[in-house]
Amino acid sequence: MSKTLKHDLKADAILNTGMELMWSRGYNATSVNDIVKAAGIPKGSFYFYFDSKEDFALKAIDMYFENHFGPAMKVLNDENFSPKERLLNFYEFRANILREELHCKMGCMCCNLANEMAEHNEEIRKSVALKSSIVRGHILKVMIEAQENNEINKMVDAEHLTDFIEDVGKGAMITMKEMNSSQPIDNTITIIKTLLLR
Amino acid sequence: MSKTLKHDLKADAILNTGMELMWSRGYNATSVNDIVKAAGIPKGSFYFYFDSKEDFALKAIDMYFENHFGPAMKVLNDENFSPKERLLNFYEFRANILREELHCKMGCMCCNLANEMAEHNEEIRKSVALKSSIVRGHILKVMIEAQENNEINKMVDAEHLTDFIEDVGKGAMITMKEMNSSQPIDNTITIIKTLLLR
DNA sequence: TATAATTAGACGACTGGTCAACTATTAAAA
DNA sequence: TTTTAATAGTTGACCAGTCGTCTAATTATA
């Protein structure tokens, strides 16, 4: 095992632990002390693996994206289903994660950080915006297929419909936290099925 | 002028100034020092007018609601327009505030605080949830009227449609911050008109 | 022995909050 | 009308603790 690999493995371990904290508490409420304590490393080591707290956050965003987007992507691109079915499976898959894994508490880390930091930290804003645009691109492809198949509503063009549904999801996550309930997520899925993708 | 009135006037002045900070930066990134500096008062005075930083935030939420909900309410209940027109005017009114006054930066203070604090501060969560439910009630009344008038879509019941549209708005505010653009707001209004309230 | 990896502890700045001393205002008593 | 006592409002120094960051020293590897 090379040193750089070992280095990266340890950095990833710290990221994995600290990411959960920043996901739940946000950027400003998560201190470097919290992270090193949770990861069980001395404080000095943090700055051997990361340039700064901001650097940690940016790398946490990258890791979050890699860990969480991959599985959802598999659902979105599963050729066993029609484009419309893949879209519905994709939204259901993400809804279930919010409902079951996260107990209606934490929402999406990228959305949380964007909401808290976008106005004041351009690096974080750009990083999250890039991730969003990648997700958007993948959904859009399937959305266009579904429209061409005449499987879903054509009154609104695919780009606007894609953006719209992504926004509903983001908003439902805020309401979910606010109400401490999965009802907003359930409602979102229901209406997407009823009105948007019919 | 009674003492208590004078007291309340000064407390309101501090709130007005500090609220803007907390709106923009969030709870954890706004220090008591920031607030007293912006308000031009000594630090000691802060704790004469407020029990704690949390108490300040709760009172800021109340003031935000009073200052911002009233004008929107007038639009929603303007009897010169039909229920559907009132709904559209209402959503347009709020969209314009986001676009023009806030330069696509700050979003809604209640949503911001809910997203940042709901999981970790039950008082703030409950306060914001209460405000949301009041807004919801007013929109719902008009939404039901519009459905009874056959002015808008009846495929989804009024409650779910109301919640859904509120969530789109919340999500569009996150995307607005993320992209630093009013495009998500414009898109939201367009699709509400095209698909939901037709 | 030379180099790389790791770390303890300290840095100055800042956190939310307290407090005793202070002045301004008010109302009752003389 | 003046004096007095009580209260309301104001103040900055100060607390213990934490913040993000850095460096000098140590330990492990080659």
mmCIF file of C-alpha atoms (C1' of nucleotides) in Angstrom, chain C, chain D:
data_model
loop_
_atom_site.group_PDB
_atom_site.id
_atom_site.type_symbol
_atom_site.label_atom_id
_atom_site.label_comp_id
_atom_site.label_asym_id
_atom_site.label_seq_id
_atom_site.Cartn_x
_atom_site.Cartn_y
_atom_site.Cartn_z
ATOM 1 C "C1'" DT C 1 20.934 9.252 8.232
ATOM 2 C "C1'" DA C 2 17.487 11.574 5.471
ATOM 3 C "C1'" DT C 3 12.941 12.128 4.511
ATOM 4 C "C1'" DA C 4 8.127 11.890 5.141
ATOM 5 C "C1'" DA C 5 4.191 11.422 8.157
ATOM 6 C "C1'" DT C 6 2.173 12.734 12.275
ATOM 7 C "C1'" DT C 7 0.929 15.363 16.298
ATOM 8 C "C1'" DA C 8 0.599 18.152 20.757
ATOM 9 C "C1'" DG C 9 -0.121 22.280 22.109
ATOM 10 C "C1'" DA C 10 -0.301 27.010 21.712
ATOM 11 C "C1'" DC C 11 -1.897 31.208 18.929
ATOM 12 C "C1'" DG C 12 -4.897 35.358 18.800
ATOM 13 C "C1'" DA C 13 -9.465 36.212 17.855
ATOM 14 C "C1'" DC C 14 -13.901 35.417 18.972
ATOM 15 C "C1'" DT C 15 -18.157 33.063 21.272
ATOM 16 C "C1'" DG C 16 -22.660 33.752 24.151
ATOM 17 C "C1'" DG C 17 -23.425 35.531 28.373
ATOM 18 C "C1'" DT C 18 -22.822 38.086 33.112
ATOM 19 C "C1'" DC C 19 -22.374 41.813 36.166
ATOM 20 C "C1'" DA C 20 -21.602 45.688 39.116
ATOM 21 C "C1'" DA C 21 -21.542 50.355 38.490
ATOM 22 C "C1'" DC C 22 -23.598 53.979 36.342
ATOM 23 C "C1'" DT C 23 -27.180 57.686 34.674
ATOM 24 C "C1'" DA C 24 -32.040 59.019 33.538
ATOM 25 C "C1'" DT C 25 -36.612 58.927 34.611
ATOM 26 C "C1'" DT C 26 -40.500 58.643 37.465
ATOM 27 C "C1'" DA C 27 -43.642 58.978 41.368
ATOM 28 C "C1'" DA C 28 -44.457 59.620 46.098
ATOM 29 C "C1'" DA C 29 -43.353 62.271 50.326
ATOM 30 C "C1'" DA C 30 -42.086 66.484 52.593
ATOM 31 C "C1'" DT D 1 -42.072 72.858 44.858
ATOM 32 C "C1'" DT D 2 -38.488 70.523 46.319
ATOM 33 C "C1'" DT D 3 -36.512 66.268 48.109
ATOM 34 C "C1'" DT D 4 -36.180 61.521 48.157
ATOM 35 C "C1'" DA D 5 -36.480 56.753 46.911
ATOM 36 C "C1'" DA D 6 -37.253 53.521 43.582
ATOM 37 C "C1'" DT D 7 -37.086 51.925 39.229
ATOM 38 C "C1'" DA D 8 -35.788 51.723 34.261
ATOM 39 C "C1'" DG D 9 -32.298 51.893 31.148
ATOM 40 C "C1'" DT D 10 -27.248 51.819 29.852
ATOM 41 C "C1'" DT D 11 -22.555 50.604 29.911
ATOM 42 C "C1'" DG D 12 -18.028 48.215 28.869
ATOM 43 C "C1'" DA D 13 -15.022 45.256 31.266
ATOM 44 C "C1'" DC D 14 -14.874 40.540 31.962
ATOM 45 C "C1'" DC D 15 -15.822 35.354 32.136
ATOM 46 C "C1'" DA D 16 -14.732 30.626 30.697
ATOM 47 C "C1'" DG D 17 -14.848 28.318 26.702
ATOM 48 C "C1'" DT D 18 -14.323 27.640 21.707
ATOM 49 C "C1'" DC D 19 -13.006 29.024 17.053
ATOM 50 C "C1'" DG D 20 -9.875 27.965 12.835
ATOM 51 C "C1'" DT D 21 -5.114 27.741 12.079
ATOM 52 C "C1'" DC D 22 -0.205 27.063 12.516
ATOM 53 C "C1'" DT D 23 4.367 25.477 13.865
ATOM 54 C "C1'" DA D 24 7.950 23.190 16.234
ATOM 55 C "C1'" DA D 25 8.880 18.853 17.701
ATOM 56 C "C1'" DT D 26 8.302 14.023 17.432
ATOM 57 C "C1'" DT D 27 7.809 9.536 15.380
ATOM 58 C "C1'" DA D 28 7.893 6.286 11.560
ATOM 59 C "C1'" DT D 29 9.724 4.918 7.238
ATOM 60 C "C1'" DA D 30 13.317 4.513 3.668
#
